[in-house]
Coordinates of C-alpha atoms in Angstrom, one line a residue:
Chain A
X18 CA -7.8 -9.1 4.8
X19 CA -6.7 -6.2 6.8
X20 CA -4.3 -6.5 9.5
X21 CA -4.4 -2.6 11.1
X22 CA -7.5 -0.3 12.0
X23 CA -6.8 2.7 11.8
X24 CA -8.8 5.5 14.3
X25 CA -10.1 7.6 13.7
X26 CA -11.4 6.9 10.3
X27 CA -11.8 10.7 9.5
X28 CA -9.9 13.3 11.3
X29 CA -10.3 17.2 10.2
X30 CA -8.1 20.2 12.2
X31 CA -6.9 23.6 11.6
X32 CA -3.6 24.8 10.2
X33 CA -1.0 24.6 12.8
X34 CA -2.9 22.3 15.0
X35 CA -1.3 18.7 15.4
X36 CA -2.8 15.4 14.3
X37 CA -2.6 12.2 15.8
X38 CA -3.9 8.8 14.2
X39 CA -3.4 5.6 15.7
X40 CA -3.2 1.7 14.5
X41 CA -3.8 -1.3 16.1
X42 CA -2.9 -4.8 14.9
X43 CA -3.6 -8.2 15.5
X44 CA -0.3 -10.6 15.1
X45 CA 3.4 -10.1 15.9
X46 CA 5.4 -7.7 13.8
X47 CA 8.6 -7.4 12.9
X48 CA 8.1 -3.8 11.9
X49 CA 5.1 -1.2 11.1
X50 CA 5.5 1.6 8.6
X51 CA 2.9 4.2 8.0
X52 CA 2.2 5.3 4.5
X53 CA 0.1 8.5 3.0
X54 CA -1.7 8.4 0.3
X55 CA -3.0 11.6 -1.8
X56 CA -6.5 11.6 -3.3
X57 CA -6.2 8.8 -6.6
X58 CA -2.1 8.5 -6.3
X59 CA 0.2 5.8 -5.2
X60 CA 1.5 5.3 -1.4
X61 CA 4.5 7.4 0.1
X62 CA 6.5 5.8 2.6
X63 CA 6.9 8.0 5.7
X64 CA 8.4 6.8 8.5
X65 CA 9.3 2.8 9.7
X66 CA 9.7 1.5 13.4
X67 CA 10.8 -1.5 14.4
X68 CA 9.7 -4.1 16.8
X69 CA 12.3 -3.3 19.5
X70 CA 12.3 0.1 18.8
X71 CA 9.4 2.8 21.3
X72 CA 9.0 5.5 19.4
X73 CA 11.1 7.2 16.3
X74 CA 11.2 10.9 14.8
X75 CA 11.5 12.3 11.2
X76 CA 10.8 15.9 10.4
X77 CA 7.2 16.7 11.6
X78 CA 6.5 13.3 12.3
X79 CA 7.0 11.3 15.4
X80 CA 5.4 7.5 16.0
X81 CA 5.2 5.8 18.7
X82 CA 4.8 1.9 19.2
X83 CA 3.5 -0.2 21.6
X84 CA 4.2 -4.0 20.9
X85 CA 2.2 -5.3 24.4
X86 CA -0.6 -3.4 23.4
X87 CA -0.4 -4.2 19.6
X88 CA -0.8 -0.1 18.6
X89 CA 0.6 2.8 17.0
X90 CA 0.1 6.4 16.7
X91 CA 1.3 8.6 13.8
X92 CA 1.8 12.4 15.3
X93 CA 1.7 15.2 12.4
X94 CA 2.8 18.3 14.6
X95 CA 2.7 21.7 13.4
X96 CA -0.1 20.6 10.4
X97 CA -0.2 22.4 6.7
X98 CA -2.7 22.1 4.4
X99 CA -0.6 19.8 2.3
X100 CA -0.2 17.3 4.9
X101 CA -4.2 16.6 3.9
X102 CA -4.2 13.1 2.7
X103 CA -5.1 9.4 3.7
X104 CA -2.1 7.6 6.1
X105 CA -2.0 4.1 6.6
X106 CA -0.6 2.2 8.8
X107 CA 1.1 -1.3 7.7
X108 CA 2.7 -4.1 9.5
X109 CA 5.7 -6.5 8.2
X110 CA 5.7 -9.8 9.6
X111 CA 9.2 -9.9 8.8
X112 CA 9.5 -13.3 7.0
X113 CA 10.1 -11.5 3.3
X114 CA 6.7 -11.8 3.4
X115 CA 4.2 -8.7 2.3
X116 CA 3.1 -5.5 3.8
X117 CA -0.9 -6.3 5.7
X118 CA -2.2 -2.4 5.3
X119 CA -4.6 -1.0 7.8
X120 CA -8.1 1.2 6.7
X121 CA -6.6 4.8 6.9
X122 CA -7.2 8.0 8.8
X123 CA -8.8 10.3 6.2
X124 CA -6.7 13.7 7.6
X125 CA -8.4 17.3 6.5
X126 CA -6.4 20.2 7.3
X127 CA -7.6 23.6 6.3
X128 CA -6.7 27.2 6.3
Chain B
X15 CA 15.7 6.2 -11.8
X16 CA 11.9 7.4 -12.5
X17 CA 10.4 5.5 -9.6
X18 CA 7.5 2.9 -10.5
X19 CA 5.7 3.3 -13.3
X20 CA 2.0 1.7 -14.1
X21 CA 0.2 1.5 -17.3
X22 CA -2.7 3.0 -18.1
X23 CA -3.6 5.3 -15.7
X24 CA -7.0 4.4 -15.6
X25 CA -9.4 1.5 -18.2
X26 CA -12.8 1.2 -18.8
X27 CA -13.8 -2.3 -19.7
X28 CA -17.1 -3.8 -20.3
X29 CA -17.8 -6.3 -17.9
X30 CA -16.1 -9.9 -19.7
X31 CA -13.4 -8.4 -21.3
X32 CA -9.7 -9.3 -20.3
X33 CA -7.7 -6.4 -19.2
X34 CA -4.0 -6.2 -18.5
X35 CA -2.1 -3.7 -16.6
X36 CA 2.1 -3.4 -16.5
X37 CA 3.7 -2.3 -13.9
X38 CA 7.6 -1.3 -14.4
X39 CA 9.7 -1.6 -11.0
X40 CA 12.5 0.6 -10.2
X41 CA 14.9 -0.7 -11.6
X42 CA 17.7 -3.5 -9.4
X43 CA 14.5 -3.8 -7.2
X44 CA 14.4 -7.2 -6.6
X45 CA 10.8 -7.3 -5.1
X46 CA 7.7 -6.8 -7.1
X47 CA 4.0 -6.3 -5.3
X48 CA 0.5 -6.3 -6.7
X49 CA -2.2 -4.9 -4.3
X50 CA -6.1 -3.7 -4.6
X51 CA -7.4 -0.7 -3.0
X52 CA -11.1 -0.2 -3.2
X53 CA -12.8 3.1 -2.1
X54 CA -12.4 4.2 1.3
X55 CA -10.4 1.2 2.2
X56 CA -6.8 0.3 2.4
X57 CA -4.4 -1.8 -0.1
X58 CA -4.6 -5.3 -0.2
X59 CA -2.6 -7.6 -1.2
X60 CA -2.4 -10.0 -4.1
X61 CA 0.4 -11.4 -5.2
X62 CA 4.2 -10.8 -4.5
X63 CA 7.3 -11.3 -6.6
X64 CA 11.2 -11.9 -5.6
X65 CA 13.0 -11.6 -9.3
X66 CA 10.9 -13.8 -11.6
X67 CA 9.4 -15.9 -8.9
X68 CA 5.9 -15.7 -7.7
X69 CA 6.6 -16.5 -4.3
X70 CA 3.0 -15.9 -2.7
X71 CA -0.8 -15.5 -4.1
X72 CA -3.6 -14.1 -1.8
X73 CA -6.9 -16.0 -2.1
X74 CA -8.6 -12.8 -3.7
X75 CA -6.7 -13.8 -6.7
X76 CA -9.5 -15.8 -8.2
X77 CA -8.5 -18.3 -11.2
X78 CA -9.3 -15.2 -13.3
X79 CA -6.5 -12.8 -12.3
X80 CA -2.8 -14.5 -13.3
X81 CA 0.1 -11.9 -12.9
X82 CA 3.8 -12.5 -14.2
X83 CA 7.4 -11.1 -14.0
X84 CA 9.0 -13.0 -17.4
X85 CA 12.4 -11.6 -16.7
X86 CA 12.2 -10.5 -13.2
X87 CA 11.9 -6.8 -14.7
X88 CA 8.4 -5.5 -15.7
X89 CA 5.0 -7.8 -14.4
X90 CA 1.8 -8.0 -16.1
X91 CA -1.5 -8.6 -14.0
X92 CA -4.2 -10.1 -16.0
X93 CA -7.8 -10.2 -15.0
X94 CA -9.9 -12.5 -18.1
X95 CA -13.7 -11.9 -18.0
X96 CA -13.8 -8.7 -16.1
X97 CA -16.8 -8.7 -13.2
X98 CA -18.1 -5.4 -11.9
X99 CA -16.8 -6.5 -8.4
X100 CA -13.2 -6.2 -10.1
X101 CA -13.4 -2.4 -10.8
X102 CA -10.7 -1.0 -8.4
X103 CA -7.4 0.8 -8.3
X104 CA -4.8 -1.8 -9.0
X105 CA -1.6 -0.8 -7.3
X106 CA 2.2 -1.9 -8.1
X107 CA 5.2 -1.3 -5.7
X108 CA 8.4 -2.6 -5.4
X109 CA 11.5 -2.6 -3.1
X110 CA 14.9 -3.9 -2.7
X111 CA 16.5 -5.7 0.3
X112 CA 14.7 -3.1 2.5
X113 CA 11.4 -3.5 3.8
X114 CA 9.8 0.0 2.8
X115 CA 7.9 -0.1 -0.4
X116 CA 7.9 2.3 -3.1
X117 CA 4.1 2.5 -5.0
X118 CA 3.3 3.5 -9.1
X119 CA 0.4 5.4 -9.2
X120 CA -1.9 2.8 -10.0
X121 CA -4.3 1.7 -12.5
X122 CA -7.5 2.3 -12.0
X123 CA -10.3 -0.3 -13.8
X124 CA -14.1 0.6 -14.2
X125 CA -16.0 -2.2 -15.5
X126 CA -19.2 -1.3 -16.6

């Protein structure tokens, strides 16, 4: 089963323009990590926030989480053609237990 | 260190064959994770590893599928008398004390 959904399913933008995705989930986390995916490849980890933790940055990237409200959004700023990909959002229970993956945001970026 | 590795890349099967996929951790990764991704949706999980130890099955592995991790190194997933409902990607990824997860490039099964 699927813990996350991810809206919007499909999201397609311009070059430069900047991307938000967001994930919702249904029990208590310990963490949430959001994933991309490229067309028929594996999944790369991008960025991980914590439970106690609001919002966190890495390069282009900024998430933000809201524990009350049981969401996340994934912000691309600045978007490149290669950022086009599939990004999942996936929530850790925390009890060395497994990853519970969301449906994806299908993200189309052209020129 | 050559990150995770899967084997093959992609098998056709007829439908009631037995198939069997490795997957090769990075190595000193202590955690070992089999999940299925179908089209358009996201991975799912079926079984989960800490060195040799299966430590958790989901209930989409049927009686058919049995995965293993001999030597808490390499795993095998088996799935005996393929069904067309089985053709997927079949997605390995381990990790090591940490809680992000690092993914092969899948298998992907067609059963025709």
């Amino acid at each position: 089963s699927q813990q996350g959904e991810e809206d919007p399913q499909a999201l397609s933008i311009q070059e430069g323009e900047n991307a938000t995705m967001n994930c919702s989930y249904k029990t208590s986390i310990n963490n949430l990590q959001w994933y991309r995916q490229n067309s028929g490849r594996g999944l790369v980890h991008l960025i991980l926030i914590r439970s106690n933790e609001r919002e966190k940055h890495s390069g282009r990237l900024r998430v933000t989480l809201d524990t009350s409200k049981k969401s996340s959004s994934l912000l691309i700023t600045a978007s490149r053609a290669a950022d086009t990909a599939s990004y999942f959002c996936a929530t850790d229970p925390g009890t060395a237990s497994k990853l519970t993956f969301g449906t994806g945001t299908r993200l189309q970026v052209t020129l | 260190d050559t990150g995770v590795s899967q084997d093959p890349r992609h098998k056709i099967t007829k439908r009631g064959q037995n198939v069997t996929f490795r997957c090769d951790p990075i190595s000193e990764h202590n955690r070992l994770y089999w999940y299925r991704q179908t089209l358009g949706q996201g991975p799912e999980f079926l079984t989960y590893f800490q060195n040799e130890a299966q430590l958790e099955k989901s209930r989409l592995l049927s009686d058919r599928f049995s995965a293993e991790r001999p030597k808490g190194s390499f795993s095998t997933l088996e799935i005996q008398r393929t069904e067309q409902g089985d053709s997927a990607m079949y997605l390995c990824a381990s990790s090591f004390q940490e809680e992000k997860l690092f993914f092969g490039s899948g298998t992907q099964l067609s059963v025709l």
